[in-house]
mmCIF file of C-alpha atoms in Angstrom:
data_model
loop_
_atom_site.group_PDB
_atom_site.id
_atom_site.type_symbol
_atom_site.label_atom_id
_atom_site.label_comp_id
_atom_site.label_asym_id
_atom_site.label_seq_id
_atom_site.Cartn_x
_atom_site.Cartn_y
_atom_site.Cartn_z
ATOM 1 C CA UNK A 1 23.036 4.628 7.530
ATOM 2 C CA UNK A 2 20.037 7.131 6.625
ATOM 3 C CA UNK A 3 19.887 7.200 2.662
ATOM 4 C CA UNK A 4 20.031 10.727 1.343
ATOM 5 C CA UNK A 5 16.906 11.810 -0.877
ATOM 6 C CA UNK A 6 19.011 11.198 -3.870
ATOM 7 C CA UNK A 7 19.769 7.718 -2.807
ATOM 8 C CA UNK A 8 16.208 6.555 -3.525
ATOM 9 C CA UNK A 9 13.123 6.514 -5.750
ATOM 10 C CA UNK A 10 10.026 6.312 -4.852
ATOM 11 C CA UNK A 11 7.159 6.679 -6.989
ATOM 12 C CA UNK A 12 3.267 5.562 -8.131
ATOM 13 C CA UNK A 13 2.510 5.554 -11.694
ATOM 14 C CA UNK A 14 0.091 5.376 -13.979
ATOM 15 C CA UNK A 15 2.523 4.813 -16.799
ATOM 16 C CA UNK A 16 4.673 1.248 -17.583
ATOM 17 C CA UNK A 17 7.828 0.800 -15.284
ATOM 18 C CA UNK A 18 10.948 1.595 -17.226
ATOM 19 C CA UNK A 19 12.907 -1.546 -15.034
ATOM 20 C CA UNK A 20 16.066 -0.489 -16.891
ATOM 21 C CA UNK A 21 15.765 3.157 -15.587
ATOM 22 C CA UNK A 22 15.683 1.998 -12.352
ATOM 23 C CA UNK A 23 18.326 -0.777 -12.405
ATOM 24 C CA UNK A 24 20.394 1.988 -13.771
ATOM 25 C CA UNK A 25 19.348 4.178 -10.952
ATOM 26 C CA UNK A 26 21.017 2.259 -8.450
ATOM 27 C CA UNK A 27 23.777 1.259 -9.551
ATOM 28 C CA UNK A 28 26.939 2.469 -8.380
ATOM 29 C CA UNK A 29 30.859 1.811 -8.955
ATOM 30 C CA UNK A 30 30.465 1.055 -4.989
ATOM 31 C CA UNK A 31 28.171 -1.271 -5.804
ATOM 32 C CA UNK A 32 28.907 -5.334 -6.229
ATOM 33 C CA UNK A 33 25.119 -6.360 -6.382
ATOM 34 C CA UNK A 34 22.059 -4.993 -7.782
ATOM 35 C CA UNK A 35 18.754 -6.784 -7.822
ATOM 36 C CA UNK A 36 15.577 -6.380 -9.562
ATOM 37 C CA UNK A 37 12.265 -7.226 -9.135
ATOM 38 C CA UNK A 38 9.296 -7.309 -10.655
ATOM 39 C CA UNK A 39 5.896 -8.164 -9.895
ATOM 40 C CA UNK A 40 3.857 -9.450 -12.758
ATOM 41 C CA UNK A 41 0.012 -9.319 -13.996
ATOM 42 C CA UNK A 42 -0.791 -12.972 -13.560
ATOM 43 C CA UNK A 43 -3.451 -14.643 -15.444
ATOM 44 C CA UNK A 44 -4.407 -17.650 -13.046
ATOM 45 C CA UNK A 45 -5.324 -17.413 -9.441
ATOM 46 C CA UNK A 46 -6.906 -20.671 -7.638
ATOM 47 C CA UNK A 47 -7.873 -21.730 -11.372
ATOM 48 C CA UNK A 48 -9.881 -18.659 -11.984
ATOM 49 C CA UNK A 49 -8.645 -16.327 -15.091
ATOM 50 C CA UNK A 50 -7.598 -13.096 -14.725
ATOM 51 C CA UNK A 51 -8.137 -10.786 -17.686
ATOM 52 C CA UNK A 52 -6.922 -7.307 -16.130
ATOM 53 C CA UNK A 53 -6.158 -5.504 -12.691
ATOM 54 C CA UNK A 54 -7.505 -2.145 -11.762
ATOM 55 C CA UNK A 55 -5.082 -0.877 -8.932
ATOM 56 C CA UNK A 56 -6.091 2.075 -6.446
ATOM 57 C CA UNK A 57 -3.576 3.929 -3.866
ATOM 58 C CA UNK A 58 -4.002 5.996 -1.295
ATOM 59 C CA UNK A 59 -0.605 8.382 -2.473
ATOM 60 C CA UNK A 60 0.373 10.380 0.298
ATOM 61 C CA UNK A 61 0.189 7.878 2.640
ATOM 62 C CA UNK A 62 1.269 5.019 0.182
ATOM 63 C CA UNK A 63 4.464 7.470 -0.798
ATOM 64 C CA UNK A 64 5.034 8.180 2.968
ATOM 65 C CA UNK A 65 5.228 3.605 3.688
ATOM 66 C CA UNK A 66 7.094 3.316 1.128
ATOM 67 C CA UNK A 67 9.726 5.877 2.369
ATOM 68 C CA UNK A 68 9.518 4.570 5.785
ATOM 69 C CA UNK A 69 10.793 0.776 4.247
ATOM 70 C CA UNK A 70 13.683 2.509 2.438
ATOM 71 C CA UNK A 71 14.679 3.946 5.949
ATOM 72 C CA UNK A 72 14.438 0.176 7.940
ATOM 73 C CA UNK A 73 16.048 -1.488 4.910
ATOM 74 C CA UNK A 74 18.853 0.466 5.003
ATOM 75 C CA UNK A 75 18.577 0.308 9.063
ATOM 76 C CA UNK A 76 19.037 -3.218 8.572
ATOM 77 C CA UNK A 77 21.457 -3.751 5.186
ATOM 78 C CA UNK A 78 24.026 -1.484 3.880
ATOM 79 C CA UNK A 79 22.147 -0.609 1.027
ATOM 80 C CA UNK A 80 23.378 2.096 -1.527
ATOM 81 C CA UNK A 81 20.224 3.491 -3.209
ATOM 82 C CA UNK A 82 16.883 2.171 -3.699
ATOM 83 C CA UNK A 83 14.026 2.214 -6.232
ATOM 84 C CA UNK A 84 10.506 1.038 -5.697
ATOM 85 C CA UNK A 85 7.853 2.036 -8.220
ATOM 86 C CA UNK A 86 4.073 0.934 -8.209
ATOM 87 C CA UNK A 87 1.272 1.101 -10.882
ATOM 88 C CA UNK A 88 -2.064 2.641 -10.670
ATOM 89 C CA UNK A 89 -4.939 2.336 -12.902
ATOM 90 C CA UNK A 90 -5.667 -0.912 -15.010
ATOM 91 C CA UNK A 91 -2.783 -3.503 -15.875
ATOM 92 C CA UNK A 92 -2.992 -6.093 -19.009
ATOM 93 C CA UNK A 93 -1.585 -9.428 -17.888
ATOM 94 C CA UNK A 94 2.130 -9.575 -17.641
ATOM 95 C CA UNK A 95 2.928 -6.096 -16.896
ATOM 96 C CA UNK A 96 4.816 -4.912 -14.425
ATOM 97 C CA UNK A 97 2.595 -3.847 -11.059
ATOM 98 C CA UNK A 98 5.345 -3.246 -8.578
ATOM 99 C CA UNK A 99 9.273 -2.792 -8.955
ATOM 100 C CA UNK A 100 12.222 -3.010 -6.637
ATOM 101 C CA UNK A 101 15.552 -2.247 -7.107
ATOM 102 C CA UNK A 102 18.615 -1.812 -5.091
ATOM 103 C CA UNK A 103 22.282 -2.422 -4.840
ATOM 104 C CA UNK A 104 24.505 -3.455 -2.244
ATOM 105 C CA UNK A 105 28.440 -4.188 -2.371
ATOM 106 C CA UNK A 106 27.156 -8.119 -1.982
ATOM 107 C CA UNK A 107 24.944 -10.614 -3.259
ATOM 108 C CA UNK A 108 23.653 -11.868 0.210
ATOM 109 C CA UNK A 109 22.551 -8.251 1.166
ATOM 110 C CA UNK A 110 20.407 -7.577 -1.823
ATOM 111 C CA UNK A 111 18.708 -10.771 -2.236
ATOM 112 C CA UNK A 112 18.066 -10.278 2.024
ATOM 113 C CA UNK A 113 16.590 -6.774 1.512
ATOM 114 C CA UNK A 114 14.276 -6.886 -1.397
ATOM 115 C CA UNK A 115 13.027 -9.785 0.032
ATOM 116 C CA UNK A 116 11.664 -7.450 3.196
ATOM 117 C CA UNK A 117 11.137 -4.492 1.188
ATOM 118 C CA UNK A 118 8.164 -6.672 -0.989
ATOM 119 C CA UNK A 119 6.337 -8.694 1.934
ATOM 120 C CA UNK A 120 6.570 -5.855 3.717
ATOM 121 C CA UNK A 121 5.026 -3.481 0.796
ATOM 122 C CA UNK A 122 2.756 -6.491 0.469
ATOM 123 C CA UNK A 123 1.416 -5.732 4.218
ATOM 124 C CA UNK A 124 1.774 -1.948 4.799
ATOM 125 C CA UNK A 125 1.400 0.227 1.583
ATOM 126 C CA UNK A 126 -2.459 1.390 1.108
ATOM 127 C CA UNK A 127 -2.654 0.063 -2.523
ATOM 128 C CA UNK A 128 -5.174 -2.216 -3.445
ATOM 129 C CA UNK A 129 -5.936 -4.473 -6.692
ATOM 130 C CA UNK A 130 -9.284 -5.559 -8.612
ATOM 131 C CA UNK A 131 -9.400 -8.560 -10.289
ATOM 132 C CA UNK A 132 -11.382 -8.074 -13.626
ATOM 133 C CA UNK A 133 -11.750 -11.857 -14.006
ATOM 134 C CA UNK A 134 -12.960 -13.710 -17.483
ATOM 135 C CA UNK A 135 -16.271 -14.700 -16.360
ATOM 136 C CA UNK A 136 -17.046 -10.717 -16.495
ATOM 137 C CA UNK A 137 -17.153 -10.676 -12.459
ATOM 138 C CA UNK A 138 -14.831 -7.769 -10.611
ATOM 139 C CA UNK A 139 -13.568 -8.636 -7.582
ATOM 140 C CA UNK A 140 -11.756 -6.190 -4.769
ATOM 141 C CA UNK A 141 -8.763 -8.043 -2.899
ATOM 142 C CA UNK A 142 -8.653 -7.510 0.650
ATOM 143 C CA UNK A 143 -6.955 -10.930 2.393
ATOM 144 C CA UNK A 144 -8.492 -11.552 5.774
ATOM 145 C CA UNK A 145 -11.338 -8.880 5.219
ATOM 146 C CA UNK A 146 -13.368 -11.613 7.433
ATOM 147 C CA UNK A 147 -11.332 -10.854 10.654
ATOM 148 C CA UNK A 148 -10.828 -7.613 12.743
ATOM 149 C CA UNK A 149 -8.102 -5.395 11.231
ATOM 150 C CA UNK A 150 -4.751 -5.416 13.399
ATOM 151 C CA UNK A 151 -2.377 -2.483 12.340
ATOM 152 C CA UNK A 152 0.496 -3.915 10.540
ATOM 153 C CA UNK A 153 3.819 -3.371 12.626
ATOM 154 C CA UNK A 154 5.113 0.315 11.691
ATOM 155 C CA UNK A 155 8.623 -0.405 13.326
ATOM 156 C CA UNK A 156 11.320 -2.977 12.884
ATOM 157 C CA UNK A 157 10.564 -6.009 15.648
ATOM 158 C CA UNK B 1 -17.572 18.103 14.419
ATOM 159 C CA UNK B 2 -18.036 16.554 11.048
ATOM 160 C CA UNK B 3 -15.069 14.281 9.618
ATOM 161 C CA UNK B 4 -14.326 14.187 6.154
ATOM 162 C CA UNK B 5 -13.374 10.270 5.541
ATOM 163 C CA UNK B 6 -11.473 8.987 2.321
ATOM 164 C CA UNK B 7 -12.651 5.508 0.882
ATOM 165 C CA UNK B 8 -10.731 3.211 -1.243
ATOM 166 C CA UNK B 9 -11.235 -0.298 -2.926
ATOM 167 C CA UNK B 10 -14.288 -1.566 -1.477
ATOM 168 C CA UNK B 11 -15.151 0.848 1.274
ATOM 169 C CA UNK B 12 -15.327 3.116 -1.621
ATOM 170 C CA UNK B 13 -17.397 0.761 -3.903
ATOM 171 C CA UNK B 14 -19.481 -0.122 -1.093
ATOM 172 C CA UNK B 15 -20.642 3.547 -0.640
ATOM 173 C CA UNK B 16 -20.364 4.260 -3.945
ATOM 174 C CA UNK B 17 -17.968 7.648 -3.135
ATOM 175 C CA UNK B 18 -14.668 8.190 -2.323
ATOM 176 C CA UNK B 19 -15.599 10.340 0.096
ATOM 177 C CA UNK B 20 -17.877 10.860 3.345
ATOM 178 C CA UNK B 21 -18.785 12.436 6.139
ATOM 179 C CA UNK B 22 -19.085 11.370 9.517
ATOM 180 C CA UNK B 23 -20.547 13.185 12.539
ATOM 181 C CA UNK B 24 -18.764 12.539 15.856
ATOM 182 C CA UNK B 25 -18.757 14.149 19.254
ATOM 183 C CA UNK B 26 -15.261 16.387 20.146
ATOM 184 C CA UNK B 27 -12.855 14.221 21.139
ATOM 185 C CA UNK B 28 -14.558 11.041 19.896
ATOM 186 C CA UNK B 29 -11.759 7.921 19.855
ATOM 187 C CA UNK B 30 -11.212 6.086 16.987
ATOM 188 C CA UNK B 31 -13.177 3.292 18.145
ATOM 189 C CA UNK B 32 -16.356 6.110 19.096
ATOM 190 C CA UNK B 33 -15.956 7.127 14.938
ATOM 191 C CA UNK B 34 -15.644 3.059 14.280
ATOM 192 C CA UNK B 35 -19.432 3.154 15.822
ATOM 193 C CA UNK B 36 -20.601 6.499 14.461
ATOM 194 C CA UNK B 37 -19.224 5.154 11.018
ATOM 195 C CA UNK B 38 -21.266 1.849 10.765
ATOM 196 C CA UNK B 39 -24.463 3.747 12.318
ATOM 197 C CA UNK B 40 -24.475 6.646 9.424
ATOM 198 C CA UNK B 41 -23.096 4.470 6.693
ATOM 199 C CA UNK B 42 -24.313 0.999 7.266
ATOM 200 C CA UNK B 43 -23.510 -0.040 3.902
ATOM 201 C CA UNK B 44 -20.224 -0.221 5.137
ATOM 202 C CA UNK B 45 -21.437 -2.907 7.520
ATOM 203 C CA UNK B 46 -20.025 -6.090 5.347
ATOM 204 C CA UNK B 47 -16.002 -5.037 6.188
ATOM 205 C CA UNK B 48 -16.659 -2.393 9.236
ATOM 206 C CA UNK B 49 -14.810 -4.674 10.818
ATOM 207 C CA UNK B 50 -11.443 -5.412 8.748
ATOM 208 C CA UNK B 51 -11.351 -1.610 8.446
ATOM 209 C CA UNK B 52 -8.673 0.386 8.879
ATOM 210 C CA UNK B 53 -8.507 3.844 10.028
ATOM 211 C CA UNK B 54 -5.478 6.298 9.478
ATOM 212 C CA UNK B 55 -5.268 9.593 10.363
ATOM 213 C CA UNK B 56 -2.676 11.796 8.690
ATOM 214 C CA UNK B 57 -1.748 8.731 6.903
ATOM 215 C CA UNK B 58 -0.137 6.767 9.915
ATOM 216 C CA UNK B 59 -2.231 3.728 11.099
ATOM 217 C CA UNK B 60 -4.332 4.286 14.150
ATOM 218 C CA UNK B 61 -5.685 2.403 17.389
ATOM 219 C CA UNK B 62 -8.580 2.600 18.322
ATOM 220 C CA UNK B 63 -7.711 4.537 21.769
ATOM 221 C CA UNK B 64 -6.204 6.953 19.863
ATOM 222 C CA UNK B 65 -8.517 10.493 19.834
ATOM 223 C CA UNK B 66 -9.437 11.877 16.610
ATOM 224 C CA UNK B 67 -7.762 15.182 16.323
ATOM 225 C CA UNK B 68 -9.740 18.472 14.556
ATOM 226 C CA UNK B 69 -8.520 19.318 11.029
ATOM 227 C CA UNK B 70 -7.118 15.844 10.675
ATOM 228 C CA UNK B 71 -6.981 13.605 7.134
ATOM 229 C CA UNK B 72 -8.883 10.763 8.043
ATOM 230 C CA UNK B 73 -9.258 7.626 5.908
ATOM 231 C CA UNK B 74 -10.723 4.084 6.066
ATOM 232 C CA UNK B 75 -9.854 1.282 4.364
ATOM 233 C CA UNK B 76 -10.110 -2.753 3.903
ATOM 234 C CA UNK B 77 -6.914 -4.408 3.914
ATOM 235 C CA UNK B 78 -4.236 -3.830 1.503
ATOM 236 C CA UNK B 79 -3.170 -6.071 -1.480
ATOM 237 C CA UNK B 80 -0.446 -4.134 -3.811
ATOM 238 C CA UNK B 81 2.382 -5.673 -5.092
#
């Protein structure tokens, strides 16, 4: 079923994810499941040290992939509302970058769906990270910049 | 016509702006602006090729025609989360 506008939430930030707010958000006294997740600021990568993260966005297009994976997740999961929130600007290690939550009336569901709704953001949503790493060197992350770009898949397969 | 092009992440660091512009016959392809791109900026030459184009924020092939009055962007692969 389509969610309804007030079914979801959607948003980039510059400010620190309230996770509460949003756990809150979605849950419903239809609801037997909500999940949460968060991804973190972390300090090692391949045993290099992260000190910060700068993140950039492309917004309206970034807003408009995020809506589109609200409407396959709930294509594919009877999902009652939805929250996913990303940071812009710099992040200190352990903050929150990204958050997802959403509630279901089961456990299987939930786990199931914010498990597609991150790889997926992972692949699709024009936001990018710089590592500021210790050794005072700045790094843009683009995986596979090496080989031709191939559109990640806009619809379900 | 001339395109307006928004950078981000490195296409933007590797130009030094966030945005450009890009000469390209009437309906010029996205792979014609792909080659007018690298021949007006070729500081862009290290990731031309992992570049993405969208236009009006959707992702694009490169058959697709460039349409006047579009939003056109470019970009290296993503990594949020």
């Amino acid at each position: 079923m389509p969610l309804s506008p007030e079914d979801r939430f959607v948003e980039l930030t510059d400010q620190p994810i309230d996770a509460d707010r949003l756990t809150q958000f979605v849950t419903t006294p239809l609801s037997g499941a909500v999940i949460l997740f968060l991804g973190t600021v972390r300090e090692l990568t391949h045993g290099k040290r992260t000190i910060s993260l700068d993140y950039d966005a492309y917004p309206e297009m970034a807003l408009k992939k995020m809506n589109e994976l609200v409407d396959e997740t709930a294509e594919k999961w009877p999902v009652q509302k939805v929250a996913i929130v990303h940071r812009t600007g710099k992040l200190e290690l352990a903050e929150a970058s990204v958050a997802i939550a959403l509630s279901c009336p089961h456990r299987g569901d939930v786990f199931d769906a914010g498990r597609f709704l991150i790889d997926e953001l992972k692949i699709r949503v024009p936001i990018w990270k710089k590592e500021n790493w210790s050794d005072g060197t700045t790094e843009w992350v683009h995986p596979g910049a090496d080989a031709p770009s191939t559109n990640p898949r806009t619809e379900a397969e | 016509m001339k395109i307006t092009v928004k950078l981000f992440a490195r296409a933007s660091q590797l130009t030094g702006a966030s945005e450009i512009d890009v000469e390209v016959d009437a309906g010029a392809s996205v792979a014609d602006f792909r080659e007018a791109l690298e021949a007006q900026h070729p500081e862009l030459k290290p990731i031309a090729g992992s570049l993405f184009v969208a236009i009006d924020s959707e992702y694009s092939s490169d058959e697709q025609v460039i349409p006047e009055f579009a939003q056109i962007a470019c970009f290296p692969p993503v990594s949020g989360g």
